[in-house]
XYZ file of N, CA and C in Angstrom:
849
model
N 0.844 -1.196 0.000
C 0.000 0.000 0.000
C 0.877 1.243 0.000
N 0.540 2.203 -0.878
C 1.289 3.464 -0.944
C 1.119 4.225 0.368
N 1.856 5.310 0.510
C 1.963 5.952 1.807
C 0.921 7.052 2.023
N 1.289 8.347 1.870
C 0.405 9.435 2.300
C -0.326 10.104 1.144
N -1.589 10.439 1.391
C -2.391 11.162 0.404
C -3.161 12.275 1.110
N -3.244 13.415 0.441
C -4.031 14.555 0.916
C -5.117 14.826 -0.109
N -6.363 14.855 0.344
C -7.504 15.102 -0.533
C -8.119 16.440 -0.145
N -8.223 17.340 -1.117
C -8.743 18.689 -0.892
C -10.016 18.861 -1.716
N -11.122 19.118 -1.029
C -12.412 19.099 -1.680
C -12.885 20.426 -2.242
N -14.055 20.349 -2.885
C -14.691 21.502 -3.526
C -15.398 22.364 -2.498
N -15.529 23.656 -2.805
C -16.224 24.532 -1.864
C -16.206 25.994 -2.235
N -15.891 26.311 -3.487
C -15.960 27.693 -3.936
C -14.877 28.588 -3.362
N -15.132 29.889 -3.434
C -14.190 30.894 -2.951
C -13.944 30.746 -1.456
N -15.011 30.544 -0.703
C -14.863 30.402 0.741
C -14.217 29.072 1.100
N -14.431 28.063 0.279
C -13.776 26.780 0.513
C -12.275 26.887 0.345
N -11.844 27.618 -0.681
C -10.418 27.870 -0.860
C -9.844 28.553 0.372
N -10.546 29.562 0.862
C -10.074 30.317 2.026
C -10.010 29.442 3.272
N -11.069 28.681 3.512
C -11.117 27.820 4.706
C -10.025 26.758 4.660
N -9.854 26.123 3.508
C -8.791 25.117 3.366
C -7.419 25.727 3.606
N -7.201 26.927 3.066
C -5.896 27.569 3.269
C -5.663 27.855 4.747
N -6.733 28.210 5.480
C -6.605 28.441 6.911
C -6.279 27.173 7.672
N -6.952 26.072 7.330
C -6.661 24.783 7.963
C -5.205 24.402 7.731
N -4.756 24.459 6.488
C -3.387 24.042 6.152
C -2.352 24.973 6.768
N -2.652 26.262 6.775
C -1.740 27.235 7.385
C -1.582 26.942 8.877
N -2.698 26.667 9.538
C -2.644 26.371 10.967
C -1.899 25.078 11.258
N -2.151 24.044 10.464
C -1.443 22.782 10.656
C 0.061 22.964 10.460
N 0.434 23.720 9.429
C 1.860 23.941 9.164
C 2.521 24.701 10.305
N 1.819 25.706 10.839
C 2.363 26.470 11.971
C 2.574 25.573 13.186
N 1.751 24.530 13.304
C 1.865 23.597 14.424
C 2.854 22.468 14.138
N 3.512 22.524 12.977
C 4.531 21.541 12.655
C 4.070 20.364 11.830
N 2.846 20.430 11.281
C 2.328 19.339 10.452
C 2.256 19.835 9.003
N 3.237 19.456 8.221
C 3.378 19.945 6.846
C 2.819 18.912 5.879
N 1.631 19.168 5.344
C 0.984 18.213 4.446
C 1.473 18.333 3.011
N 2.364 19.284 2.737
C 2.932 19.381 1.388
C 3.834 18.199 1.068
N 4.167 17.395 2.063
C 5.006 16.210 1.852
C 4.220 15.026 1.317
N 2.931 15.187 1.063
C 2.083 14.076 0.615
C 2.634 13.422 -0.640
N 2.517 12.094 -0.689
C 2.899 11.369 -1.905
C 1.878 11.587 -3.021
N 0.660 11.926 -2.638
C -0.399 12.235 -3.598
C -1.215 13.393 -3.060
N -1.498 14.374 -3.915
C -2.445 15.447 -3.590
C -3.561 15.401 -4.624
N -4.798 15.283 -4.146
C -5.969 15.299 -5.018
C -6.705 16.605 -4.782
N -6.969 17.362 -5.842
C -7.668 18.628 -5.702
C -8.881 18.709 -6.606
N -10.019 19.059 -6.022
C -11.256 19.248 -6.787
C -11.753 20.662 -6.579
N -11.898 21.419 -7.660
C -12.448 22.771 -7.619
C -11.629 23.650 -6.678
N -12.196 24.130 -5.577
C -11.418 24.908 -4.613
C -10.159 24.155 -4.210
N -10.297 22.853 -4.024
C -9.156 22.027 -3.644
C -8.085 21.962 -4.711
N -8.465 22.156 -5.975
C -7.464 22.174 -7.047
C -6.597 23.427 -6.934
N -7.220 24.566 -6.591
C -6.456 25.807 -6.396
C -5.481 25.649 -5.238
N -5.994 25.130 -4.125
C -5.155 24.970 -2.932
C -4.105 23.895 -3.154
N -4.496 22.799 -3.782
C -3.552 21.720 -4.040
C -2.411 22.140 -4.945
N -2.716 22.967 -5.945
C -1.662 23.458 -6.828
C -0.673 24.327 -6.067
N -1.159 25.089 -5.102
C -0.264 25.886 -4.252
C 0.600 24.979 -3.385
N -0.040 24.028 -2.716
C 0.661 23.193 -1.757
C 1.692 22.291 -2.427
N 1.408 21.869 -3.643
C 2.322 20.971 -4.345
C 3.670 21.621 -4.633
N 3.711 22.957 -4.587
C 4.982 23.660 -4.775
C 5.708 23.898 -3.452
N 5.097 23.455 -2.339
C 5.733 23.616 -1.037
C 4.856 24.402 -0.081
N 5.128 24.313 1.215
C 4.264 24.943 2.224
C 4.196 26.457 2.123
N 5.229 27.092 1.585
C 5.215 28.556 1.486
C 4.080 29.035 0.585
N 3.710 28.221 -0.400
C 2.635 28.611 -1.308
C 1.310 28.760 -0.587
N 1.011 27.862 0.342
C -0.245 27.943 1.081
C -0.213 29.088 2.085
N 0.951 29.339 2.683
C 1.062 30.495 3.579
C 0.725 31.775 2.822
N 1.245 31.890 1.600
C 0.955 33.063 0.770
C -0.524 33.104 0.395
N -1.079 31.940 0.057
C -2.495 31.878 -0.311
C -3.368 32.305 0.863
N -3.006 31.875 2.067
C -3.767 32.268 3.255
C -3.748 33.785 3.426
N -2.592 34.388 3.310
C -2.488 35.844 3.468
C -3.318 36.569 2.422
N -3.406 36.010 1.232
C -4.181 36.647 0.165
C -5.673 36.625 0.472
N -6.107 35.641 1.247
C -7.529 35.567 1.587
C -7.953 36.696 2.514
N -6.997 37.249 3.241
C -7.315 38.277 4.233
C -7.486 39.658 3.614
N -7.071 39.807 2.354
C -7.199 41.091 1.675
C -8.658 41.352 1.299
N -9.049 42.611 1.317
C -10.410 42.969 0.924
C -10.630 42.676 -0.552
N -11.822 42.194 -0.932
C -12.115 41.951 -2.348
C -11.975 43.235 -3.164
N -11.474 43.084 -4.378
C -11.307 44.229 -5.274
C -11.984 43.930 -6.598
N -12.230 44.973 -7.367
C -12.839 44.782 -8.690
C -11.939 43.947 -9.579
N -10.632 43.988 -9.299
C -9.684 43.212 -10.095
C -9.875 41.710 -9.909
N -10.605 41.321 -8.852
C -10.871 39.910 -8.640
C -11.795 39.338 -9.706
N -12.459 40.215 -10.454
C -13.358 39.757 -11.496
C -14.791 39.636 -11.022
N -15.683 39.165 -11.895
C -17.098 39.047 -11.537
C -17.304 38.094 -10.369
N -18.358 38.343 -9.607
C -18.702 37.500 -8.469
C -19.748 36.488 -8.912
N -19.464 35.206 -8.692
C -20.434 34.169 -9.014
C -21.438 34.005 -7.887
N -22.578 33.438 -8.218
C -23.587 33.206 -7.178
C -24.445 32.011 -7.550
N -24.623 31.129 -6.575
C -25.553 30.020 -6.747
C -26.925 30.480 -6.258
N -27.648 31.170 -7.124
C -28.948 31.709 -6.772
C -30.010 30.630 -6.681
N -31.204 30.985 -6.213
C -32.267 29.990 -6.011
C -32.672 29.267 -7.283
N -32.653 29.962 -8.419
C -33.020 29.305 -9.675
C -31.989 28.244 -10.042
N -30.705 28.582 -9.889
C -29.643 27.620 -10.170
C -29.714 26.430 -9.231
N -29.933 26.697 -7.948
C -30.046 25.613 -6.969
C -31.208 24.692 -7.320
N -32.330 25.258 -7.773
C -33.478 24.451 -8.174
C -33.138 23.583 -9.382
N -32.396 24.133 -10.324
C -32.007 23.356 -11.508
C -31.081 22.216 -11.110
N -30.188 22.477 -10.164
C -29.333 21.408 -9.640
C -30.185 20.309 -8.992
N -31.166 20.723 -8.196
C -32.015 19.754 -7.495
C -32.778 18.875 -8.483
N -33.277 19.472 -9.530
C -33.984 18.697 -10.553
C -33.049 17.703 -11.214
N -31.795 18.122 -11.434
C -30.810 17.223 -12.036
C -30.530 16.033 -11.120
N -30.468 16.288 -9.820
C -30.266 15.198 -8.858
C -31.425 14.216 -8.914
N -32.641 14.746 -8.881
C -33.823 13.888 -8.827
C -33.965 13.020 -10.070
N -33.463 13.487 -11.197
C -33.596 12.728 -12.437
C -32.354 11.905 -12.767
N -31.413 11.814 -11.827
C -30.172 11.074 -12.055
C -30.096 9.844 -11.167
N -29.392 8.830 -11.668
C -29.197 7.611 -10.892
C -27.736 7.407 -10.491
N -26.837 8.045 -11.213
C -25.408 7.878 -10.948
C -24.724 9.237 -11.026
N -23.497 9.366 -10.517
C -22.751 10.624 -10.685
C -22.565 11.018 -12.138
N -22.381 10.045 -13.020
C -22.223 10.367 -14.437
C -23.514 10.942 -15.025
N -24.666 10.373 -14.628
C -25.949 10.945 -15.063
C -26.049 12.406 -14.633
N -25.724 12.642 -13.379
C -25.781 13.997 -12.825
C -24.838 14.921 -13.583
N -23.631 14.453 -13.851
C -22.667 15.257 -14.597
C -23.151 15.603 -15.995
N -23.783 14.630 -16.670
C -24.312 14.900 -18.009
C -25.392 15.974 -17.972
N -26.267 15.896 -16.989
C -27.353 16.872 -16.899
C -26.825 18.269 -16.559
N -25.897 18.336 -15.625
C -25.326 19.649 -15.309
C -24.468 20.160 -16.456
N -23.815 19.278 -17.180
C -23.051 19.700 -18.351
C -23.941 20.322 -19.402
N -25.109 19.724 -19.619
C -26.063 20.278 -20.586
C -26.564 21.645 -20.120
N -26.860 21.776 -18.824
C -27.274 23.072 -18.289
C -26.178 24.109 -18.478
N -24.947 23.701 -18.206
C -23.817 24.632 -18.317
C -23.618 25.103 -19.746
N -23.749 24.192 -20.689
C -23.528 24.569 -22.089
C -24.595 25.530 -22.594
N -25.782 25.480 -22.004
C -26.886 26.333 -22.435
C -27.022 27.614 -21.613
N -26.110 27.838 -20.667
C -26.250 28.974 -19.754
C -25.477 30.195 -20.245
N -25.706 31.304 -19.550
C -24.964 32.535 -19.799
C -24.184 32.889 -18.536
N -22.955 32.415 -18.432
C -22.170 32.637 -17.209
C -21.775 34.098 -17.050
N -21.246 34.427 -15.857
C -20.945 35.821 -15.527
C -19.576 36.268 -16.052
N -18.840 35.389 -16.723
C -17.540 35.753 -17.299
C -17.322 34.936 -18.562
N -16.456 35.418 -19.441
C -16.098 34.634 -20.616
C -15.091 33.557 -20.212
N -14.900 32.588 -21.091
C -13.941 31.521 -20.809
C -12.531 32.080 -20.624
N -12.154 33.043 -21.449
C -10.816 33.633 -21.334
C -10.669 34.407 -20.033
N -11.707 35.158 -19.641
C -11.658 35.898 -18.381
C -11.532 34.952 -17.198
N -12.273 33.866 -17.253
C -12.229 32.913 -16.149
C -10.856 32.247 -16.042
N -10.279 31.885 -17.184
C -8.946 31.273 -17.141
C -7.927 32.250 -16.572
N -8.037 33.502 -16.956
C -7.115 34.515 -16.436
C -7.270 34.661 -14.932
N -8.518 34.621 -14.436
C -8.758 34.712 -13.003
C -8.084 33.558 -12.269
N -8.246 32.346 -12.794
C -7.669 31.163 -12.147
C -6.141 31.200 -12.222
N -5.605 31.553 -13.380
C -4.149 31.588 -13.542
C -3.501 32.547 -12.557
N -4.206 33.635 -12.216
C -3.649 34.619 -11.289
C -3.518 34.057 -9.872
N -4.215 32.964 -9.586
C -4.164 32.350 -8.258
C -3.056 31.324 -8.123
N -2.455 30.927 -9.231
C -1.500 29.823 -9.223
C -0.068 30.326 -9.120
N 0.800 29.564 -8.460
C 2.178 30.012 -8.266
C 3.047 29.864 -9.496
N 2.592 29.078 -10.474
C 3.403 28.826 -11.664
C 2.499 28.402 -12.806
N 2.976 28.594 -14.010
C 2.257 28.104 -15.178
C 2.605 26.653 -15.474
N 3.637 26.134 -14.789
C 4.093 24.763 -14.988
C 3.555 23.857 -13.890
N 3.387 22.592 -14.215
C 2.979 21.616 -13.209
C 4.096 21.418 -12.194
N 3.755 21.197 -10.922
C 4.776 20.882 -9.923
C 5.354 19.491 -10.163
N 6.460 19.223 -9.532
C 7.109 17.925 -9.693
C 6.344 16.810 -9.003
N 5.619 17.120 -7.942
C 4.941 16.093 -7.161
C 3.741 15.490 -7.876
N 3.121 14.524 -7.212
C 1.985 13.795 -7.767
C 0.693 14.528 -7.437
N 0.337 15.484 -8.272
C -0.883 16.271 -8.113
C -1.915 15.812 -9.126
N -3.108 15.446 -8.641
C -4.233 15.118 -9.513
C -5.277 16.220 -9.405
N -5.697 16.749 -10.538
C -6.733 17.777 -10.599
C -7.950 17.172 -11.293
N -9.087 17.206 -10.626
C -10.279 16.560 -11.170
C -11.136 17.518 -11.990
N -11.840 16.962 -12.954
C -12.869 17.687 -13.705
C -13.868 16.653 -14.210
N -15.016 17.125 -14.638
C -16.068 16.246 -15.147
C -16.329 16.589 -16.609
N -16.348 15.574 -17.449
C -16.620 15.763 -18.870
C -18.033 16.329 -19.034
N -18.138 17.475 -19.702
C -19.425 18.165 -19.812
C -20.411 17.440 -20.718
N -19.934 16.463 -21.483
C -20.817 15.710 -22.378
C -21.162 14.350 -21.787
N -20.160 13.614 -21.340
C -20.395 12.259 -20.832
C -20.718 12.227 -19.339
N -20.313 13.258 -18.600
C -20.500 13.276 -17.157
C -19.465 12.479 -16.392
N -18.475 11.926 -17.070
C -17.480 11.084 -16.411
C -16.418 11.922 -15.708
N -15.927 11.398 -14.594
C -14.837 12.043 -13.875
C -13.528 11.813 -14.610
N -12.684 12.854 -14.624
C -11.373 12.770 -15.266
C -10.351 13.423 -14.352
N -9.122 12.952 -14.405
C -8.044 13.589 -13.653
C -6.948 14.054 -14.601
N -6.483 15.268 -14.360
C -5.331 15.818 -15.072
C -4.102 15.699 -14.169
N -2.937 15.492 -14.785
C -1.693 15.531 -14.021
C -0.560 15.978 -14.935
N 0.641 16.010 -14.395
C 1.786 16.564 -15.123
C 2.223 15.700 -16.293
N 1.732 14.474 -16.379
C 2.144 13.600 -17.478
C 1.348 13.863 -18.754
N 0.295 14.652 -18.670
C -0.536 14.914 -19.837
C -0.102 16.148 -20.597
N -0.950 16.584 -21.527
C -0.636 17.731 -22.382
C -1.388 18.993 -21.975
N -2.261 18.900 -20.967
C -3.063 20.055 -20.548
C -2.285 20.877 -19.529
N -2.209 22.190 -19.768
C -1.486 23.092 -18.869
C -2.161 23.139 -17.503
N -1.364 23.451 -16.481
C -1.895 23.497 -15.117
C -3.064 24.478 -15.007
N -2.922 25.672 -15.568
C -3.994 26.670 -15.470
C -5.271 26.180 -16.136
N -5.151 25.470 -17.247
C -6.336 24.939 -17.926
C -6.992 23.838 -17.104
N -6.173 22.982 -16.475
C -6.718 21.908 -15.647
C -7.469 22.466 -14.453
N -6.880 23.459 -13.770
C -7.528 24.026 -12.588
C -8.769 24.820 -12.991
N -8.720 25.511 -14.110
C -9.905 26.220 -14.609
C -11.044 25.245 -14.866
N -10.728 24.104 -15.469
C -11.745 23.075 -15.708
C -12.316 22.566 -14.399
N -11.449 22.338 -13.423
C -11.887 21.817 -12.131
C -12.795 22.795 -11.397
N -12.632 24.087 -11.679
C -13.391 25.142 -10.990
C -14.579 25.664 -11.798
N -14.944 24.970 -12.870
C -16.006 25.456 -13.759
C -17.383 25.084 -13.202
N -17.814 25.817 -12.181
C -19.117 25.557 -11.548
C -20.212 25.705 -12.604
N -21.005 24.659 -12.843
C -22.003 24.722 -13.912
C -22.986 25.869 -13.746
N -23.286 26.532 -14.844
C -24.214 27.658 -14.957
C -23.572 28.965 -14.469
N -22.777 28.895 -13.389
C -22.157 30.103 -12.843
C -20.971 30.523 -13.690
N -20.035 29.592 -13.931
C -18.838 29.875 -14.722
C -18.917 29.140 -16.049
N -18.208 29.612 -17.076
C -18.295 28.972 -18.388
C -17.709 27.574 -18.395
N -18.244 26.746 -19.282
C -17.632 25.450 -19.548
C -16.184 25.689 -19.978
N -15.260 24.890 -19.466
C -13.843 25.061 -19.773
C -13.430 24.074 -20.854
N -12.620 24.543 -21.781
C -12.098 23.686 -22.850
C -10.632 23.378 -22.582
N -10.283 22.100 -22.670
C -8.896 21.683 -22.474
C -8.717 20.295 -23.066
N -7.624 20.100 -23.759
C -7.335 18.786 -24.319
C -8.354 18.295 -25.322
N -9.025 19.214 -25.998
C -10.007 18.830 -27.007
C -11.367 18.428 -26.461
N -11.598 18.624 -25.148
C -12.872 18.298 -24.536
C -13.390 19.497 -23.751
N -14.679 19.460 -23.414
C -15.281 20.483 -22.567
C -15.509 19.910 -21.174
N -15.290 20.759 -20.144
C -15.280 20.289 -18.768
C -16.106 21.180 -17.850
N -16.638 20.549 -16.792
C -17.259 21.287 -15.700
C -16.593 20.867 -14.386
N -17.006 21.495 -13.335
C -16.400 21.393 -12.005
C -16.183 19.951 -11.528
N -14.971 19.684 -11.013
C -14.665 18.357 -10.497
C -15.507 17.952 -9.311
N -16.047 18.934 -8.566
C -16.897 18.636 -7.431
C -18.270 18.130 -7.810
N -18.609 18.149 -9.087
C -19.895 17.624 -9.535
C -19.961 16.111 -9.325
N -18.826 15.433 -9.455
C -18.823 13.973 -9.296
C -18.922 13.565 -7.838
N -18.262 14.297 -6.970
C -18.425 14.173 -5.521
C -17.718 15.358 -4.891
N -18.104 15.744 -3.663
C -17.533 16.957 -3.080
C -16.028 16.921 -2.880
N -15.448 15.715 -2.767
C -13.998 15.652 -2.530
C -13.286 14.610 -3.375
N -14.014 13.656 -3.955
C -13.396 12.598 -4.757
C -12.336 11.832 -3.960
N -12.726 11.484 -2.737
C -11.826 10.772 -1.828
C -11.409 9.417 -2.396
N -12.249 8.844 -3.244
C -11.956 7.517 -3.795
C -10.630 7.484 -4.563
N -10.159 8.641 -5.007
C -8.902 8.678 -5.767
C -7.688 8.415 -4.885
N -7.881 8.428 -3.571
C -6.786 8.093 -2.649
C -6.791 6.618 -2.272
N -7.617 5.815 -2.930
C -7.640 4.376 -2.658
C -6.249 3.786 -2.896
N -5.795 2.963 -1.979
C -4.482 2.351 -2.087
C -3.419 3.039 -1.270
N -3.755 4.213 -0.720
C -2.817 4.933 0.146
C -3.122 4.591 1.607
N -2.082 4.439 2.389
C -2.247 3.958 3.755
C -2.640 5.013 4.754
N -2.225 6.266 4.524
C -2.503 7.353 5.468
C -3.069 8.525 4.671
N -4.302 8.880 4.975
C -5.035 9.845 4.153
C -5.633 10.934 5.038
N -5.413 12.186 4.651
C -6.076 13.329 5.280
C -7.008 13.943 4.239
N -8.259 14.127 4.619
C -9.273 14.714 3.734
C -9.728 16.030 4.344
N -9.614 17.110 3.590
C -10.082 18.429 4.019
C -11.183 18.837 3.047
N -12.421 18.824 3.527
C -13.574 18.954 2.646
C -14.495 20.076 3.098
N -14.482 21.218 2.406
C -15.388 22.313 2.761
C -16.860 21.945 2.634
N -17.185 21.060 1.686
C -18.560 20.597 1.495
C -18.679 19.214 2.111
N -19.438 19.123 3.196
C -19.464 17.880 3.970
C -20.528 16.902 3.519
N -21.511 17.358 2.764
C -22.661 16.525 2.439
C -22.621 16.029 1.004
N -23.375 14.969 0.754
C -23.602 14.477 -0.596
C -25.081 14.584 -0.912
N -25.544 13.771 -1.846
C -26.971 13.680 -2.141
C -27.276 12.262 -2.596
N -28.411 12.022 -3.198
C -28.808 10.649 -3.488
C -27.943 9.994 -4.563
N -27.188 10.768 -5.317
C -26.314 10.175 -6.335
C -24.840 10.453 -6.085
N -24.538 11.378 -5.190
C -23.155 11.762 -4.925
C -22.797 11.406 -3.485
N -21.727 10.647 -3.321
C -21.315 10.218 -1.984
C -20.683 11.373 -1.216
N -20.968 11.434 0.085
C -20.356 12.443 0.938
C -18.907 12.086 1.209
N -18.075 13.066 1.573
C -16.694 12.751 1.948
C -16.603 11.729 3.070
N -17.521 11.803 4.035
C -17.476 10.853 5.146
C -17.734 9.428 4.671
N -18.704 9.265 3.784
C -18.998 7.926 3.259
C -17.811 7.387 2.468
N -17.177 8.235 1.691
C -16.016 7.796 0.918
C -14.824 7.499 1.823
N -14.651 8.303 2.868
C -13.568 8.053 3.819
C -13.765 6.706 4.507
N -15.011 6.367 4.821
C -15.302 5.095 5.477
C -14.907 3.918 4.586
N -15.073 4.071 3.283
C -14.667 3.009 2.360
C -13.150 2.827 2.370
N -12.414 3.913 2.441
C -10.950 3.801 2.527
C -10.541 3.122 3.827
N -11.226 3.485 4.909
C -10.925 2.840 6.194
C -11.206 1.349 6.135
N -12.254 0.970 5.411
C -12.570 -0.449 5.260
C -11.487 -1.181 4.483
N -10.764 -0.449 3.636
C -9.640 -1.033 2.901
C -8.386 -1.160 3.758
N -8.414 -0.536 4.949
C -7.259 -0.607 5.834
C -6.488 0.682 5.987
N -6.954 1.769 5.358
C -6.253 3.050 5.467
C -6.597 3.746 6.785
N -5.664 4.549 7.270
C -5.932 5.453 8.382
C -6.354 6.784 7.771
N -7.520 7.282 8.150
C -8.080 8.467 7.513
C -8.488 9.486 8.575
N -8.101 10.736 8.341
C -8.591 11.841 9.166
C -9.372 12.785 8.252
N -10.633 12.989 8.561
C -11.519 13.848 7.770
C -11.782 15.140 8.526
N -11.595 16.261 7.837
C -11.878 17.570 8.422
C -12.940 18.253 7.566
N -14.054 18.615 8.186
C -15.092 19.410 7.533
C -15.365 20.631 8.416
N -16.002 21.656 7.884
C -16.201 22.880 8.675
C -16.979 22.648 9.971
N -16.476 23.234 11.060
C -17.211 23.198 12.316
C -18.256 24.312 12.322
N -18.963 24.447 13.423
C -20.060 25.421 13.478
C -19.568 26.837 13.212
N -18.430 27.200 13.784
C -17.891 28.540 13.558
C -17.519 28.770 12.117
N -16.939 27.758 11.474
C -16.557 27.885 10.068
C -17.787 27.974 9.175
N -18.815 27.175 9.485
C -20.035 27.238 8.666
C -20.660 28.622 8.730
N -20.650 29.231 9.897
C -21.186 30.587 10.035
C -20.350 31.577 9.241
N -19.028 31.436 9.294
C -18.147 32.347 8.565
C -18.293 32.187 7.059
N -18.465 30.966 6.604
C -18.594 30.690 5.171
C -19.891 31.273 4.612
N -20.969 31.172 5.370
C -22.234 31.728 4.925
C -22.929 30.874 3.884
N -23.920 31.454 3.224
C -24.768 30.690 2.302
C -24.260 30.683 0.866
N -23.438 31.650 0.507
C -22.927 31.706 -0.865
C -21.433 31.413 -0.864
N -21.041 30.196 -1.199
C -19.621 29.841 -1.162
C -18.780 30.558 -2.214
N -19.430 31.307 -3.095
C -18.698 32.023 -4.143
C -18.504 33.499 -3.807
N -18.874 33.913 -2.609
C -18.832 35.325 -2.215
C -17.442 35.703 -1.697
N -16.675 36.532 -2.449
C -15.334 36.901 -1.986
C -15.337 37.746 -0.725
N -16.466 38.373 -0.403
C -16.538 39.156 0.831
C -16.428 38.270 2.070
N -16.618 36.963 1.894
C -16.544 36.018 3.010
C -15.167 35.361 3.127
N -14.274 35.682 2.226
C -12.978 34.984 2.207
C -12.221 35.110 3.512
N -12.050 36.335 3.999
C -11.221 36.556 5.181
C -11.787 35.824 6.393
N -13.093 35.918 6.582
C -13.717 35.251 7.724
C -13.559 33.738 7.610
N -13.722 33.191 6.402
C -13.584 31.751 6.207
C -12.148 31.300 6.456
N -11.182 32.090 6.001
C -9.776 31.745 6.222
C -9.439 31.747 7.706
N -9.875 32.774 8.407
C -9.605 32.852 9.856
C -10.306 31.714 10.596
N -11.499 31.348 10.149
C -12.214 30.236 10.777
C -11.465 28.925 10.569
N -10.892 28.740 9.382
C -10.089 27.552 9.126
C -8.864 27.500 10.020
N -8.196 28.644 10.154
C -7.022 28.714 11.026
C -7.405 28.373 12.465
N -8.511 28.940 12.954
C -8.954 28.666 14.314
C -9.311 27.189 14.494
N -9.970 26.604 13.503
C -10.401 25.213 13.608
C -9.232 24.240 13.548
N -8.158 24.623 12.892
C -7.036 23.695 12.687
C -6.488 23.152 14.001
N -6.541 23.964 15.051
C -5.980 23.537 16.336
C -6.660 22.282 16.870
N -7.948 22.138 16.584
C -8.698 20.985 17.079
C -8.330 19.692 16.360
N -7.644 19.812 15.226
C -7.324 18.634 14.411
C -5.838 18.316 14.362
N -5.015 19.193 14.916
C -3.567 19.028 14.765
C -3.079 17.681 15.274
N -3.499 17.294 16.458
C -3.015 16.041 17.052
C -3.432 14.832 16.222
N -4.699 14.807 15.782
C -5.186 13.664 15.021
C -4.536 13.588 13.644
N -4.368 14.736 12.989
C -3.713 14.751 11.683
C -2.254 14.298 11.822
N -1.563 14.793 12.835
C -0.164 14.401 13.056
C -0.057 12.892 13.288
N -1.007 12.336 14.014
C -0.966 10.897 14.302
C -1.109 10.071 13.020
N -1.987 10.521 12.124
C -2.143 9.822 10.840
C -0.920 10.042 9.964
N -0.490 11.286 9.860
C 0.564 11.641 8.911
C 1.925 11.037 9.294
N 2.165 11.006 10.575
C 3.472 10.522 11.051
C 3.480 9.024 11.363
N 2.343 8.399 11.153
C 2.265 6.970 11.316
C 2.311 6.498 12.726
């Protein structure tokens, strides 16, 4: 069985901030998760994972950036409004598998009018990344095929640039434009599951940091997926937002005005998990 894996889940702008706070706090306490043999990033987790894969300093910088006030230069603000949420709910009710759900959301995304162009969105994502090149480590970035609904992973062995892979992973259906990369169209990696913990199967020590704790009738929750890894014999520590973090994150995970509060909440929450994470990570 392979050694350590870090799984970073989907959760929008506030999820990125909260994850950066958790990782920043763990690192300050002496638990450096950038040493992972595998980093899996979905949506918000893809942004954070790309930072961490270049070393712990990247996440420290990302955390500090969350504390800055939102500016117009950040680009358009996305929102999962009630109409969009209803369309998502209908897609869930008419789906039997994650791929079914992905196909339906892909169709919605292709027919929508997002708040930014594809080029604008890629530029926004690229500005968050420490490099245009893939890191040397084993980083997997998830996305969902907008036509088939199937989950896909990008890594440094392929032909898709890091910025394109992360843009695809962050393409929240209806809110942001469908992303094109490698000759295919993609939507958010979190559509298949909030964290895609199953990609850490075969690793002996796994830490999962998941801003979105719940699933639905077709999408498994991070906790359910973590339990499957434990059944395989892995040691798993799962971190999801506590009550204080949920309050800080608020109802719109895409709201940049909530970034600083979410980041600070992650930092505060990290102390409660340091001992358990260290026990898993250090064996």
